[in-house]
mmCIF file of C-alpha atoms and ligand atoms in Angstrom:
data_model
loop_
_atom_site.group_PDB
_atom_site.id
_atom_site.type_symbol
_atom_site.label_atom_id
_atom_site.label_comp_id
_atom_site.label_asym_id
_atom_site.label_seq_id
_atom_site.Cartn_x
_atom_site.Cartn_y
_atom_site.Cartn_z
ATOM 1 C CA MET A 139 167.221 1.219 31.959
ATOM 2 C CA SER A 140 169.153 -2.584 31.258
ATOM 3 C CA GLU A 141 167.925 -5.173 29.839
ATOM 4 C CA GLU A 142 165.762 -6.923 32.015
ATOM 5 C CA ASN A 143 163.510 -4.196 33.639
ATOM 6 C CA ALA A 144 163.544 -2.118 29.355
ATOM 7 C CA ASN A 145 162.584 -6.002 28.061
ATOM 8 C CA TRP A 146 159.418 -5.880 30.995
ATOM 9 C CA THR A 147 158.489 -2.428 30.535
ATOM 10 C CA ARG A 148 158.258 -2.750 26.945
ATOM 11 C CA ARG A 149 156.203 -5.957 26.983
ATOM 12 C CA SER A 150 153.904 -4.311 29.497
ATOM 13 C CA ASP A 151 153.304 -1.138 28.023
ATOM 14 C CA ASP A 152 152.189 -3.681 24.769
ATOM 15 C CA VAL A 153 149.512 -5.278 26.414
ATOM 16 C CA ILE A 154 148.672 -3.326 30.061
ATOM 17 C CA ILE A 155 146.184 -0.226 29.596
ATOM 18 C CA GLY A 156 147.958 3.212 30.710
ATOM 19 C CA THR A 157 146.086 4.168 33.561
ATOM 20 C CA TYR A 158 149.001 4.110 35.137
ATOM 21 C CA ALA A 159 151.718 6.680 34.757
ATOM 22 C CA ARG A 160 154.979 4.347 35.556
ATOM 23 C CA TYR A 161 158.662 4.394 36.746
ATOM 24 C CA PRO A 162 160.593 2.679 34.512
ATOM 25 C CA ALA A 163 161.696 0.057 37.334
ATOM 26 C CA THR A 164 159.416 -3.755 37.551
ATOM 27 C CA MET A 165 159.822 -4.578 41.099
ATOM 28 C CA VAL A 166 160.491 -8.312 41.843
ATOM 29 C CA LYS A 167 160.934 -8.979 45.320
ATOM 30 C CA GLY A 168 160.365 -6.687 48.767
ATOM 31 C CA LYS A 169 161.584 -7.076 51.936
ATOM 32 C CA GLY A 170 160.752 -4.754 55.160
ATOM 33 C CA CYS A 171 161.110 -1.002 53.281
ATOM 34 C CA ILE A 172 163.263 -1.725 50.591
ATOM 35 C CA LEU A 173 162.361 -2.807 46.641
ATOM 36 C CA THR A 174 164.093 -4.667 44.073
ATOM 37 C CA ASP A 175 163.729 -4.066 40.500
ATOM 38 C CA ALA A 176 164.190 -6.864 37.696
ATOM 39 C CA ASP A 177 167.878 -5.103 37.226
ATOM 40 C CA GLY A 178 168.749 -5.864 41.177
ATOM 41 C CA LYS A 179 168.659 -1.841 41.553
ATOM 42 C CA GLU A 180 167.274 -1.146 44.698
ATOM 43 C CA TYR A 181 164.547 1.251 46.249
ATOM 44 C CA LEU A 182 164.022 2.470 50.148
ATOM 45 C CA ASP A 183 159.831 2.240 49.577
ATOM 46 C CA CYS A 184 159.030 5.688 51.237
ATOM 47 C CA LEU A 185 155.788 5.145 49.629
ATOM 48 C CA ALA A 186 154.391 1.574 50.766
ATOM 49 C CA GLY A 187 152.523 0.686 47.759
ATOM 50 C CA ILE A 188 150.481 3.978 48.604
ATOM 51 C CA ALA A 189 149.985 3.386 52.513
ATOM 52 C CA VAL A 190 149.485 -0.026 52.264
ATOM 53 C CA CYS A 191 152.240 -2.379 53.346
ATOM 54 C CA SER A 192 152.487 -0.938 56.640
ATOM 55 C CA LEU A 193 154.715 -3.974 58.063
ATOM 56 C CA GLY A 194 157.050 -3.727 55.014
ATOM 57 C CA HIS A 195 157.057 -5.718 52.715
ATOM 58 C CA CYS A 196 156.923 -10.097 52.881
ATOM 59 C CA HIS A 197 156.365 -9.221 56.437
ATOM 60 C CA PRO A 198 157.065 -12.909 58.068
ATOM 61 C CA VAL A 199 154.340 -13.280 59.753
ATOM 62 C CA VAL A 200 151.800 -12.497 57.292
ATOM 63 C CA SER A 201 153.602 -14.342 54.464
ATOM 64 C CA HIS A 202 153.533 -17.350 57.049
ATOM 65 C CA ALA A 203 149.463 -16.998 57.454
ATOM 66 C CA ILE A 204 149.515 -16.205 53.648
ATOM 67 C CA CYS A 205 150.348 -19.883 53.128
ATOM 68 C CA ALA A 206 149.148 -21.351 56.131
ATOM 69 C CA GLN A 207 145.794 -20.275 54.892
ATOM 70 C CA ALA A 208 146.079 -21.071 51.124
ATOM 71 C CA ASN A 209 146.965 -24.835 52.341
ATOM 72 C CA GLU A 210 144.075 -24.882 54.048
ATOM 73 C CA LEU A 211 141.150 -23.417 52.081
ATOM 74 C CA VAL A 212 141.662 -20.492 49.428
ATOM 75 C CA HIS A 213 137.898 -18.961 48.752
ATOM 76 C CA VAL A 214 134.360 -20.848 49.435
ATOM 77 C CA SER A 215 131.322 -19.161 49.219
ATOM 78 C CA ASN A 216 130.616 -16.107 51.080
ATOM 79 C CA LEU A 217 126.754 -18.473 51.425
ATOM 80 C CA TYR A 218 129.256 -19.852 54.066
ATOM 81 C CA TYR A 219 130.759 -19.182 57.667
ATOM 82 C CA THR A 220 134.545 -18.963 57.995
ATOM 83 C CA ALA A 221 136.929 -18.454 60.385
ATOM 84 C CA PRO A 222 138.830 -15.750 59.288
ATOM 85 C CA GLN A 223 136.375 -13.245 58.711
ATOM 86 C CA THR A 224 135.116 -13.548 62.020
ATOM 87 C CA GLU A 225 138.200 -13.499 63.665
ATOM 88 C CA LEU A 226 138.439 -10.205 61.414
ATOM 89 C CA ALA A 227 135.710 -8.690 62.245
ATOM 90 C CA GLU A 228 136.020 -8.865 66.270
ATOM 91 C CA MET A 229 138.857 -7.770 65.647
ATOM 92 C CA LEU A 230 138.348 -4.674 63.932
ATOM 93 C CA ILE A 231 135.233 -4.335 66.199
ATOM 94 C CA ALA A 232 137.395 -4.527 69.584
ATOM 95 C CA ASN A 233 139.177 -1.768 68.269
ATOM 96 C CA SER A 234 136.702 0.923 67.066
ATOM 97 C CA PHE A 235 133.606 2.679 67.767
ATOM 98 C CA ALA A 236 131.654 -0.439 65.334
ATOM 99 C CA ASP A 237 129.469 -3.347 66.423
ATOM 100 C CA ARG A 238 129.410 -4.796 62.806
ATOM 101 C CA VAL A 239 131.493 -5.149 59.327
ATOM 102 C CA PHE A 240 131.033 -5.781 55.948
ATOM 103 C CA LEU A 241 134.212 -6.652 53.902
ATOM 104 C CA ALA A 242 135.481 -5.703 50.987
ATOM 105 C CA ASN A 243 138.427 -5.914 48.515
ATOM 106 C CA SER A 244 139.233 -2.242 47.775
ATOM 107 C CA GLY A 245 138.791 0.771 49.075
ATOM 108 C CA ALA A 246 135.982 1.741 46.699
ATOM 109 C CA GLU A 247 133.664 -1.430 47.448
ATOM 110 C CA ALA A 248 134.426 -0.502 50.888
ATOM 111 C CA ASN A 249 133.184 2.815 50.302
ATOM 112 C CA GLU A 250 129.906 1.605 47.917
ATOM 113 C CA ALA A 251 129.216 -0.592 50.652
ATOM 114 C CA ALA A 252 128.992 2.313 53.132
ATOM 115 C CA ILE A 253 127.069 4.976 49.960
ATOM 116 C CA LYS A 254 124.383 2.299 49.741
ATOM 117 C CA LEU A 255 123.934 1.561 53.666
ATOM 118 C CA ALA A 256 123.372 5.444 54.318
ATOM 119 C CA ARG A 257 120.560 5.101 51.504
ATOM 120 C CA ILE A 258 118.809 2.286 52.796
ATOM 121 C CA CYS A 259 119.070 4.043 56.328
ATOM 122 C CA ALA A 260 117.312 7.117 54.912
ATOM 123 C CA GLY A 261 114.834 5.558 53.319
ATOM 124 C CA PRO A 262 112.754 6.679 50.317
ATOM 125 C CA ASP A 263 113.377 10.127 48.719
ATOM 126 C CA ARG A 264 116.523 10.210 50.505
ATOM 127 C CA TYR A 265 119.717 9.655 48.747
ATOM 128 C CA GLY A 266 121.764 12.842 48.761
ATOM 129 C CA ILE A 267 125.553 12.180 49.766
ATOM 130 C CA ILE A 268 127.663 15.474 50.124
ATOM 131 C CA SER A 269 131.460 15.054 50.268
ATOM 132 C CA LEU A 270 133.944 17.802 50.399
ATOM 133 C CA ALA A 271 136.203 19.342 47.578
ATOM 134 C CA GLY A 272 139.825 17.767 47.036
ATOM 135 C CA SER A 273 138.779 14.739 48.660
ATOM 136 C CA PHE A 274 139.102 11.328 47.111
ATOM 137 C CA HIS A 275 136.725 8.256 47.650
ATOM 138 C CA GLY A 276 137.108 5.955 44.860
ATOM 139 C CA ARG A 277 137.318 5.161 41.041
ATOM 140 C CA THR A 278 134.195 3.706 40.900
ATOM 141 C CA LEU A 279 130.775 5.532 39.582
ATOM 142 C CA ALA A 280 129.574 5.843 43.028
ATOM 143 C CA THR A 281 133.049 6.850 44.620
ATOM 144 C CA MET A 282 134.112 8.679 41.252
ATOM 145 C CA ALA A 283 130.906 10.709 41.961
ATOM 146 C CA ALA A 284 131.879 11.444 45.686
ATOM 147 C CA THR A 285 135.005 11.881 45.081
ATOM 148 C CA GLY A 286 135.248 15.881 45.350
ATOM 149 C CA GLN A 287 137.857 16.337 42.278
ATOM 150 C CA LEU A 288 135.906 17.427 38.981
ATOM 151 C CA LYS A 289 138.815 16.493 36.637
ATOM 152 C CA LEU A 290 138.237 12.724 37.480
ATOM 153 C CA HIS A 291 134.936 13.051 36.226
ATOM 154 C CA GLU A 292 135.829 14.679 33.440
ATOM 155 C CA GLY A 293 134.207 12.380 30.244
ATOM 156 C CA PHE A 294 132.582 9.989 32.459
ATOM 157 C CA GLU A 295 129.387 12.019 32.877
ATOM 158 C CA PRO A 296 126.366 11.944 33.845
ATOM 159 C CA MET A 297 127.922 10.974 37.264
ATOM 160 C CA PRO A 298 125.053 8.813 39.349
ATOM 161 C CA GLU A 299 122.560 11.474 40.593
ATOM 162 C CA GLY A 300 123.035 12.230 44.406
ATOM 163 C CA PHE A 301 126.612 13.551 45.097
ATOM 164 C CA SER A 302 127.752 17.153 46.055
ATOM 165 C CA HIS A 303 130.445 18.714 47.250
ATOM 166 C CA ALA A 304 131.203 20.801 49.832
ATOM 167 C CA PRO A 305 134.013 24.069 49.572
ATOM 168 C CA PHE A 306 136.572 22.519 51.431
ATOM 169 C CA GLY A 307 136.703 24.248 55.207
ATOM 170 C CA ASN A 308 133.205 25.691 55.261
ATOM 171 C CA LEU A 309 130.648 24.848 57.697
ATOM 172 C CA ASN A 310 128.441 27.314 56.687
ATOM 173 C CA VAL A 311 127.567 26.220 53.145
ATOM 174 C CA LEU A 312 127.938 22.956 53.455
ATOM 175 C CA GLU A 313 125.185 23.661 56.310
ATOM 176 C CA ALA A 314 123.785 25.362 53.160
ATOM 177 C CA MET A 315 124.228 22.617 51.005
ATOM 178 C CA ILE A 316 121.665 20.025 53.194
ATOM 179 C CA THR A 317 117.830 19.353 52.277
ATOM 180 C CA ASP A 318 115.540 17.343 52.051
ATOM 181 C CA GLN A 319 116.941 14.823 50.427
ATOM 182 C CA THR A 320 120.547 14.309 52.052
ATOM 183 C CA CYS A 321 121.121 11.370 54.360
ATOM 184 C CA ALA A 322 124.869 11.239 54.734
ATOM 185 C CA ILE A 323 127.636 13.801 54.607
ATOM 186 C CA MET A 324 131.345 11.719 54.009
ATOM 187 C CA CYS A 325 134.236 13.136 54.562
ATOM 188 C CA GLU A 326 138.371 11.809 54.906
ATOM 189 C CA PRO A 327 140.099 12.959 58.771
ATOM 190 C CA LEU A 328 142.617 13.964 55.857
ATOM 191 C CA GLN A 329 142.765 13.958 52.324
ATOM 192 C CA GLY A 330 145.494 11.695 51.481
ATOM 193 C CA GLU A 331 145.160 12.508 47.584
ATOM 194 C CA GLY A 332 144.354 15.841 47.529
ATOM 195 C CA GLY A 333 147.544 16.929 49.451
ATOM 196 C CA VAL A 334 148.005 15.485 52.573
ATOM 197 C CA ARG A 335 145.162 18.027 53.720
ATOM 198 C CA LEU A 336 144.392 17.919 57.420
ATOM 199 C CA LEU A 337 140.570 19.000 58.374
ATOM 200 C CA GLU A 338 141.086 20.573 61.528
ATOM 201 C CA ILE A 339 139.792 19.648 64.667
ATOM 202 C CA GLU A 340 136.700 22.634 64.985
ATOM 203 C CA TYR A 341 135.851 21.249 61.159
ATOM 204 C CA LEU A 342 135.612 17.964 62.040
ATOM 205 C CA LYS A 343 133.416 17.886 64.715
ATOM 206 C CA GLY A 344 130.929 20.912 63.353
ATOM 207 C CA ILE A 345 130.454 18.119 60.220
ATOM 208 C CA GLN A 346 129.587 15.681 63.555
ATOM 209 C CA ASP A 347 127.236 18.423 64.668
ATOM 210 C CA LEU A 348 125.443 19.101 61.041
ATOM 211 C CA CYS A 349 125.062 15.406 61.227
ATOM 212 C CA ARG A 350 122.765 15.227 64.270
ATOM 213 C CA LYS A 351 121.248 18.191 63.973
ATOM 214 C CA HIS A 352 119.479 17.249 60.146
ATOM 215 C CA ASP A 353 119.405 13.308 61.340
ATOM 216 C CA LEU A 354 122.001 12.475 58.631
ATOM 217 C CA LEU A 355 124.617 9.705 58.678
ATOM 218 C CA PHE A 356 128.677 10.676 58.838
ATOM 219 C CA ILE A 357 130.707 9.019 57.131
ATOM 220 C CA LEU A 358 134.194 8.743 57.723
ATOM 221 C CA ASP A 359 137.015 7.320 54.776
ATOM 222 C CA GLU A 360 139.723 6.154 56.690
ATOM 223 C CA ILE A 361 140.666 3.899 53.644
ATOM 224 C CA GLN A 362 143.992 5.891 53.468
ATOM 225 C CA THR A 363 144.272 7.116 57.197
ATOM 226 C CA GLY A 364 143.445 3.765 59.022
ATOM 227 C CA ILE A 365 144.891 0.807 60.466
ATOM 228 C CA GLY A 366 147.915 2.566 62.524
ATOM 229 C CA ARG A 367 148.989 5.125 59.984
ATOM 230 C CA THR A 368 148.431 7.748 61.301
ATOM 231 C CA GLY A 369 149.886 7.112 65.179
ATOM 232 C CA THR A 370 146.876 5.825 66.503
ATOM 233 C CA PHE A 371 144.990 2.628 65.698
ATOM 234 C CA PHE A 372 142.281 5.123 63.355
ATOM 235 C CA ALA A 373 142.925 8.393 62.482
ATOM 236 C CA TYR A 374 139.056 9.646 64.539
ATOM 237 C CA GLU A 375 140.491 8.741 67.934
ATOM 238 C CA GLN A 376 142.891 11.407 67.806
ATOM 239 C CA LEU A 377 139.802 13.909 66.430
ATOM 240 C CA GLY A 378 137.116 14.200 69.281
ATOM 241 C CA ILE A 379 134.627 12.657 66.478
ATOM 242 C CA VAL A 380 132.765 9.392 66.097
ATOM 243 C CA PRO A 381 131.723 8.584 63.006
ATOM 244 C CA ASP A 382 128.419 6.375 61.639
ATOM 245 C CA ILE A 383 130.221 4.654 59.425
ATOM 246 C CA MET A 384 133.792 3.902 58.805
ATOM 247 C CA THR A 385 135.470 2.758 55.818
ATOM 248 C CA VAL A 386 139.162 0.818 56.200
ATOM 249 C CA ALA A 387 141.493 -0.765 53.128
ATOM 250 C CA LYS A 388 145.145 -0.318 51.560
ATOM 251 C CA ALA A 389 146.549 -1.384 55.552
ATOM 252 C CA LEU A 390 144.253 -3.882 56.235
ATOM 253 C CA GLY A 391 145.841 -6.574 54.602
ATOM 254 C CA ASN A 392 149.296 -5.340 54.292
ATOM 255 C CA GLY A 393 149.172 -5.844 50.378
ATOM 256 C CA VAL A 394 146.406 -8.222 50.306
ATOM 257 C CA PRO A 395 143.583 -6.892 48.692
ATOM 258 C CA ILE A 396 141.022 -6.328 51.400
ATOM 259 C CA GLY A 397 138.732 -3.733 51.993
ATOM 260 C CA ALA A 398 135.811 -3.042 55.101
ATOM 261 C CA MET A 399 132.560 -1.107 55.882
ATOM 262 C CA LEU A 400 132.580 -0.272 60.125
ATOM 263 C CA THR A 401 129.295 0.292 61.678
ATOM 264 C CA LYS A 402 126.433 0.272 64.497
ATOM 265 C CA LYS A 403 124.426 -2.891 64.107
ATOM 266 C CA GLU A 404 120.975 -0.497 64.512
ATOM 267 C CA LEU A 405 122.368 0.489 61.235
ATOM 268 C CA ALA A 406 123.663 -2.623 59.349
ATOM 269 C CA ALA A 407 119.830 -4.345 60.036
ATOM 270 C CA SER A 408 119.420 -2.216 56.987
ATOM 271 C CA PHE A 409 121.654 -4.553 54.867
ATOM 272 C CA VAL A 410 119.337 -8.618 54.705
ATOM 273 C CA PRO A 411 120.378 -11.433 52.478
ATOM 274 C CA GLY A 412 120.321 -9.639 48.654
ATOM 275 C CA THR A 413 120.303 -6.224 49.405
ATOM 276 C CA HIS A 414 124.541 -5.547 49.184
ATOM 277 C CA GLY A 415 127.315 -8.459 49.028
ATOM 278 C CA SER A 416 130.517 -9.727 47.235
ATOM 279 C CA THR A 417 131.788 -13.082 45.846
ATOM 280 C CA PHE A 418 135.816 -12.687 47.418
ATOM 281 C CA GLY A 419 134.563 -9.838 49.862
ATOM 282 C CA GLY A 420 136.173 -11.286 53.225
ATOM 283 C CA ASN A 421 137.922 -14.066 51.424
ATOM 284 C CA PRO A 422 139.620 -16.555 53.869
ATOM 285 C CA VAL A 423 142.995 -15.688 52.365
ATOM 286 C CA ALA A 424 143.037 -12.140 52.214
ATOM 287 C CA ALA A 425 140.974 -12.311 56.106
ATOM 288 C CA ALA A 426 144.084 -14.361 57.433
ATOM 289 C CA ALA A 427 146.423 -11.978 56.095
ATOM 290 C CA ALA A 428 144.679 -8.914 57.880
ATOM 291 C CA VAL A 429 144.394 -10.724 60.795
ATOM 292 C CA ALA A 430 148.163 -11.696 61.211
ATOM 293 C CA THR A 431 148.611 -7.611 60.654
ATOM 294 C CA LEU A 432 145.625 -6.166 62.885
ATOM 295 C CA LYS A 433 147.716 -8.463 65.980
ATOM 296 C CA ILE A 434 151.402 -6.766 65.236
ATOM 297 C CA VAL A 435 149.701 -3.241 64.593
ATOM 298 C CA LEU A 436 148.155 -3.544 67.903
ATOM 299 C CA GLU A 437 151.143 -5.054 69.770
ATOM 300 C CA LYS A 438 151.441 -2.927 73.166
ATOM 301 C CA GLY A 439 153.876 -0.143 71.547
ATOM 302 C CA PHE A 440 153.987 -0.344 68.292
ATOM 303 C CA LEU A 441 151.226 2.821 67.659
ATOM 304 C CA ASP A 442 153.385 4.550 70.034
ATOM 305 C CA GLU A 443 156.849 3.774 67.939
ATOM 306 C CA VAL A 444 154.513 5.151 64.852
ATOM 307 C CA GLN A 445 153.998 8.500 66.724
ATOM 308 C CA GLN A 446 157.649 9.120 67.785
ATOM 309 C CA LYS A 447 158.870 7.938 64.486
ATOM 310 C CA GLY A 448 156.030 10.765 62.545
ATOM 311 C CA ASP A 449 157.402 12.826 65.152
ATOM 312 C CA TYR A 450 161.274 11.847 63.741
ATOM 313 C CA LEU A 451 159.743 12.093 59.856
ATOM 314 C CA TYR A 452 157.964 15.483 60.454
ATOM 315 C CA ASN A 453 160.588 17.429 61.954
ATOM 316 C CA GLY A 454 162.976 16.500 59.892
ATOM 317 C CA LEU A 455 160.830 17.433 57.222
ATOM 318 C CA LYS A 456 160.268 21.093 58.782
ATOM 319 C CA SER A 457 164.091 21.674 58.558
ATOM 320 C CA LEU A 458 164.009 20.846 55.136
ATOM 321 C CA ALA A 459 161.460 23.337 54.613
ATOM 322 C CA SER A 460 163.205 25.931 56.294
ATOM 323 C CA ARG A 461 166.392 25.379 54.588
ATOM 324 C CA PHE A 462 164.769 25.437 51.201
ATOM 325 C CA PRO A 463 161.743 28.316 51.416
ATOM 326 C CA LEU A 464 162.168 28.611 47.686
ATOM 327 C CA LEU A 465 160.486 25.278 47.050
ATOM 328 C CA ALA A 466 158.351 24.263 50.287
ATOM 329 C CA SER A 467 156.200 26.486 52.393
ATOM 330 C CA GLY A 468 155.200 23.550 55.123
ATOM 331 C CA VAL A 469 154.813 20.431 56.398
ATOM 332 C CA ARG A 470 151.369 19.152 57.452
ATOM 333 C CA GLY A 471 150.508 15.535 58.435
ATOM 334 C CA MET A 472 149.909 12.387 61.610
ATOM 335 C CA GLY A 473 151.975 10.229 62.431
ATOM 336 C CA LEU A 474 153.872 8.450 59.219
ATOM 337 C CA ILE A 475 151.453 10.194 56.664
ATOM 338 C CA GLN A 476 153.398 13.603 56.022
ATOM 339 C CA GLY A 477 153.422 15.796 53.370
ATOM 340 C CA LEU A 478 156.147 18.734 52.507
ATOM 341 C CA VAL A 479 154.000 21.281 51.123
ATOM 342 C CA LEU A 480 155.878 22.316 47.897
ATOM 343 C CA THR A 481 155.774 26.722 46.682
ATOM 344 C CA ASP A 482 154.304 27.644 43.826
ATOM 345 C CA LYS A 483 157.814 27.312 42.199
ATOM 346 C CA GLY A 484 158.154 23.862 43.743
ATOM 347 C CA ILE A 485 155.189 22.092 42.118
ATOM 348 C CA GLU A 486 156.614 23.509 38.957
ATOM 349 C CA GLN A 487 159.588 21.272 39.485
ATOM 350 C CA GLY A 488 157.360 18.478 41.872
ATOM 351 C CA THR A 489 157.036 16.015 39.568
ATOM 352 C CA ASP A 490 160.956 16.252 37.994
ATOM 353 C CA ILE A 491 161.848 16.105 42.017
ATOM 354 C CA VAL A 492 160.180 13.185 42.339
ATOM 355 C CA ASN A 493 161.907 11.638 39.458
ATOM 356 C CA ARG A 494 165.511 12.442 40.818
ATOM 357 C CA ILE A 495 164.736 11.556 44.386
ATOM 358 C CA PHE A 496 163.831 7.249 42.696
ATOM 359 C CA ALA A 497 166.733 7.913 40.657
ATOM 360 C CA ARG A 498 168.326 8.137 43.638
ATOM 361 C CA GLY A 499 166.872 5.158 44.848
ATOM 362 C CA VAL A 500 163.908 6.357 46.562
ATOM 363 C CA LEU A 501 159.994 5.896 46.769
ATOM 364 C CA ILE A 502 157.790 8.943 47.236
ATOM 365 C CA ASN A 503 155.007 10.638 45.299
ATOM 366 C CA PHE A 504 153.354 14.035 44.681
ATOM 367 C CA ALA A 505 150.695 14.954 45.846
ATOM 368 C CA GLY A 506 147.209 16.660 44.887
ATOM 369 C CA ASN A 507 149.894 18.803 42.756
ATOM 370 C CA THR A 508 150.508 20.284 46.303
ATOM 371 C CA ALA A 509 152.766 18.216 48.591
ATOM 372 C CA LEU A 510 155.212 15.617 48.719
ATOM 373 C CA ARG A 511 154.171 12.890 50.075
ATOM 374 C CA PHE A 512 155.330 10.426 52.339
ATOM 375 C CA LEU A 513 154.580 7.073 53.594
ATOM 376 C CA PRO A 514 156.854 4.869 54.343
ATOM 377 C CA PRO A 515 155.943 1.153 56.144
ATOM 378 C CA LEU A 516 155.280 2.028 59.499
ATOM 379 C CA ILE A 517 158.317 -0.483 60.518
ATOM 380 C CA ILE A 518 160.815 2.448 59.124
ATOM 381 C CA SER A 519 163.881 2.267 61.322
ATOM 382 C CA ARG A 520 164.958 6.235 62.214
ATOM 383 C CA GLU A 521 168.238 5.206 60.022
ATOM 384 C CA GLU A 522 165.850 4.784 57.429
ATOM 385 C CA ILE A 523 164.277 7.635 57.492
ATOM 386 C CA ASP A 524 167.586 9.916 57.944
ATOM 387 C CA ARG A 525 168.235 8.269 54.258
ATOM 388 C CA LEU A 526 165.103 9.285 52.711
ATOM 389 C CA LEU A 527 165.974 13.224 54.699
ATOM 390 C CA THR A 528 169.835 13.016 53.194
ATOM 391 C CA THR A 529 168.084 11.838 49.693
ATOM 392 C CA LEU A 530 165.198 14.769 49.944
ATOM 393 C CA ALA A 531 168.059 17.888 50.804
ATOM 394 C CA GLU A 532 170.419 16.745 47.908
ATOM 395 C CA VAL A 533 167.852 16.889 45.259
ATOM 396 C CA LEU A 534 165.800 20.200 46.813
ATOM 397 C CA ALA A 535 169.254 21.755 47.079
ATOM 398 C CA GLU A 536 169.607 20.512 42.964
ATOM 399 C CA CYS A 537 166.736 21.529 42.153
ATOM 400 C CA ALA A 538 166.339 25.493 44.286
ATOM 401 C CA GLU A 539 169.773 26.436 42.133
HETATM 402 C C1 LIG B 833 142.820 4.715 48.042
HETATM 403 C C2 LIG B 833 141.291 5.603 48.463
HETATM 404 C C3 LIG B 833 140.258 5.076 48.081
HETATM 405 C C4 LIG B 833 140.379 3.934 46.933
HETATM 406 O O1 LIG B 833 141.048 2.735 47.256
HETATM 407 P P1 LIG B 833 141.056 1.507 46.144
HETATM 408 O O2 LIG B 833 141.843 0.350 46.873
HETATM 409 O O3 LIG B 833 141.856 2.157 45.517
HETATM 410 O O4 LIG B 833 140.003 1.263 45.618
HETATM 411 C C5 LIG B 833 139.122 5.542 48.763
HETATM 412 N N1 LIG B 833 139.234 6.378 50.065
HETATM 413 C C6 LIG B 833 140.761 6.909 50.263
HETATM 414 C C7 LIG B 833 141.065 7.791 51.121
HETATM 415 C C8 LIG B 833 141.831 6.029 49.648
HETATM 416 O O5 LIG B 833 143.113 7.084 49.728
#
């Protein structure tokens, strides 16, 4: 690390609370799939801000939309109407099961809205939400309680009441957990933070059936999988399920903070003035960024490309897994969210592998303490995927010795 970078790193560590295990790079610029740090070192970004910058960094159309909106109107209270948020909601509705939208600023906030909506729709004494072991739904108190990773709860107890976690993959236990107090089941179509763990189609359908049978709301968290990441606009389109409430965030604004909860108007009717709200939710600049982002993702052929490049990445990873069986046991994912599942020996070296790849100028991460996770911008080229695979092969070769 040379001067500039080291200087910023030191200054930051003196003032920013240490909630992140950070890599020693201060990023100053981004273009497409390339990030540049304060020393001028370039990185191939195969994490995209954790599934956020799907159109790559500083996409000219999105940046232009942000600037244009910033010159017209940056913020106004939700006591007034604005065009960008209306346009955004229309686009989300035209391309999903939903017909009503609540706009928030983040994934956790979108999930908070979903949890509140499920509770108010269910009526008094029905407040229980069952989620799955290994899930991730956010860091606020309620979304942390919904998150099925007990180590994330440690030290923050007591958890808000009404959250329980069903063992992953077991419908019988899930059904046995349903009580008169239960109002909803909540899950991701694929557990991103949980190590790129897919839920089988039959399992998801079974969860949906349990919701119908027991009159529960089905909440689908598509915060990481939504907006084209899996090769369709939403992952559920490929999975034969339709939720009652769905949340999105991450890629929605291509880097500008924004989240949304989507639902049907019969349910949405339970939210009236005073029941829920947000000062910034649906902010004109964020909404304009999202409108510009969605227009591109929804262009004809864009999602087919994601699917094809996803297959290309999957196949490349697959051959690495067979070349390095000592470290990797398989590949799983959908579209351009892929995970290289590590063996026990690989897991021991997971952090080291990511660090070595970082040193070679490629950004990935280690998710759920089980898989190397790849979340490149959806606009990544095949040449860039090749560079990722080559770098990964070099590092795995070193670590397998
Ligand atoms: C990232 C994520 C969240 C939380 O979103 P924030 O914007 O960090 O609050 C919730 N659920 C899933 C599935 C996520 O990947």
